[in-house]
Amino acid sequence: MGIINVKDKDFKNEVLENKGLVICDFWAEWCGPCKQISPILEELSQDFGEKLTIAKINIDDNPEAPSEYGVMSIPTLILFKNGDLVDSKVGLLEKSLLTDWINKHI
């Protein structure tokens, strides 16, 4: 599915109404670890193809969704399956750990 940029107004349609697995990456431009995890998410998008959508939401430009999901630190990755929140991870993680995490929920 690839990586999509999501805004607060699109969050319900793009994430919650998605029939599949979605990782929502809550990030900000000024966040070093957010920049470091971005290429890992690109690789995961290619590795998982149609099985996974990665939605990136900039918390500075879109404060509603992070507030609704209690995002306190970034990067925060929240995993949704068929619109339901199933798990979350906070911080910069290695690709292998993220791959295992995703595979547990496919």
Short mmCIF file of C-alpha atoms in Angstrom, two decimals:
data_model
loop_
_atom_site.label_atom_id
_atom_site.label_comp_id
_atom_site.label_asym_id
_atom_site.label_seq_id
_atom_site.Cartn_x
_atom_site.Cartn_y
_atom_site.Cartn_z
CA MET A 1 0.00 0.00 0.00
CA GLY A 2 2.87 2.34 0.65
CA ILE A 3 3.28 5.41 2.80
CA ILE A 4 0.59 8.07 2.97
CA ASN A 5 0.59 11.45 4.66
CA VAL A 6 -2.51 11.88 6.77
CA LYS A 7 -4.10 14.99 8.24
CA ASP A 8 -6.56 15.15 11.12
CA LYS A 9 -9.46 15.57 8.70
CA ASP A 10 -8.43 12.40 6.79
CA PHE A 11 -7.56 10.25 9.82
CA LYS A 12 -10.91 8.46 10.09
CA ASN A 13 -11.09 7.69 6.38
CA GLU A 14 -7.43 6.74 5.86
CA VAL A 15 -6.72 4.90 9.12
CA LEU A 16 -9.86 3.92 11.00
CA GLU A 17 -11.86 2.86 7.95
CA ASN A 18 -8.95 1.00 6.37
CA LYS A 19 -9.68 -2.71 6.04
CA GLY A 20 -6.23 -4.00 6.78
CA LEU A 21 -3.11 -3.34 8.79
CA VAL A 22 -2.05 0.30 9.25
CA ILE A 23 0.89 1.71 11.18
CA CYS A 24 0.29 5.31 12.08
CA ASP A 25 3.60 7.13 12.59
CA PHE A 26 3.16 10.20 14.79
CA TRP A 27 6.16 12.42 14.08
CA ALA A 28 7.48 16.01 13.82
CA GLU A 29 9.99 17.73 11.57
CA TRP A 30 12.24 18.73 14.50
CA CYS A 31 12.44 15.18 15.91
CA GLY A 32 15.79 13.43 15.26
CA PRO A 33 14.58 9.87 15.99
CA CYS A 34 11.58 10.51 13.71
CA LYS A 35 13.95 11.29 10.86
CA GLN A 36 15.98 8.16 11.65
CA ILE A 37 12.97 5.84 11.62
CA SER A 38 11.61 7.22 8.34
CA PRO A 39 13.89 5.16 6.02
CA ILE A 40 13.12 2.04 8.09
CA LEU A 41 9.40 2.64 7.52
CA GLU A 42 10.10 3.07 3.79
CA GLU A 43 11.82 -0.33 3.74
CA LEU A 44 8.97 -1.94 5.69
CA SER A 45 6.49 -0.48 3.23
CA GLN A 46 8.37 -2.15 0.38
CA ASP A 47 8.87 -5.42 2.30
CA PHE A 48 5.20 -5.84 3.24
CA GLY A 49 3.66 -4.35 0.10
CA GLU A 50 -0.13 -4.71 0.00
CA LYS A 51 -0.25 -6.25 3.50
CA LEU A 52 0.58 -2.93 5.22
CA THR A 53 -0.21 0.76 4.97
CA ILE A 54 1.99 3.27 6.75
CA ALA A 55 0.28 6.54 7.60
CA LYS A 56 2.48 9.44 8.71
CA ILE A 57 0.87 12.24 10.70
CA ASN A 58 2.77 15.38 11.63
CA ILE A 59 1.78 16.20 15.21
CA ASP A 60 2.59 19.91 14.87
CA ASP A 61 0.21 20.37 11.94
CA ASN A 62 -2.41 17.88 13.14
CA PRO A 63 -2.94 17.98 16.92
CA GLU A 64 -6.32 16.19 17.14
CA ALA A 65 -5.35 12.56 16.41
CA PRO A 66 -2.24 12.57 18.65
CA SER A 67 -4.32 14.04 21.47
CA GLU A 68 -7.06 11.45 20.98
CA TYR A 69 -4.57 8.59 21.18
CA GLY A 70 -2.52 10.00 24.07
CA VAL A 71 0.70 10.47 22.12
CA MET A 72 3.20 11.89 24.63
CA SER A 73 6.53 11.10 22.93
CA ILE A 74 7.58 10.78 19.33
CA PRO A 75 8.04 8.85 17.26
CA THR A 76 5.00 6.88 18.35
CA LEU A 77 3.86 4.05 16.10
CA ILE A 78 0.29 2.87 16.60
CA LEU A 79 -0.82 -0.30 14.86
CA PHE A 80 -4.42 -0.52 13.68
CA LYS A 81 -6.05 -3.63 12.26
CA ASN A 82 -9.36 -3.11 10.47
CA GLY A 83 -9.68 0.22 12.28
CA ASP A 84 -9.04 -1.14 15.77
CA LEU A 85 -5.99 -0.09 17.78
CA VAL A 86 -4.09 -3.32 18.49
CA ASP A 87 -0.67 -2.20 19.71
CA SER A 88 1.80 0.68 19.91
CA LYS A 89 5.53 1.32 20.15
CA VAL A 90 7.37 4.47 21.20
CA GLY A 91 10.83 5.53 20.11
CA LEU A 92 13.36 4.55 17.50
CA LEU A 93 13.33 0.79 16.93
CA GLU A 94 15.42 -1.50 14.75
CA LYS A 95 13.91 -2.82 11.54
CA SER A 96 14.04 -6.43 12.79
CA LEU A 97 12.00 -5.55 15.89
CA LEU A 98 9.41 -3.71 13.81
CA THR A 99 9.23 -6.58 11.32
CA ASP A 100 8.55 -9.07 14.14
CA TRP A 101 5.96 -6.70 15.60
CA ILE A 102 4.10 -6.40 12.29
CA ASN A 103 4.27 -10.14 11.59
CA LYS A 104 2.58 -10.85 14.94
CA HIS A 105 -0.48 -8.98 13.72
CA ILE A 106 -0.77 -10.09 10.09
#
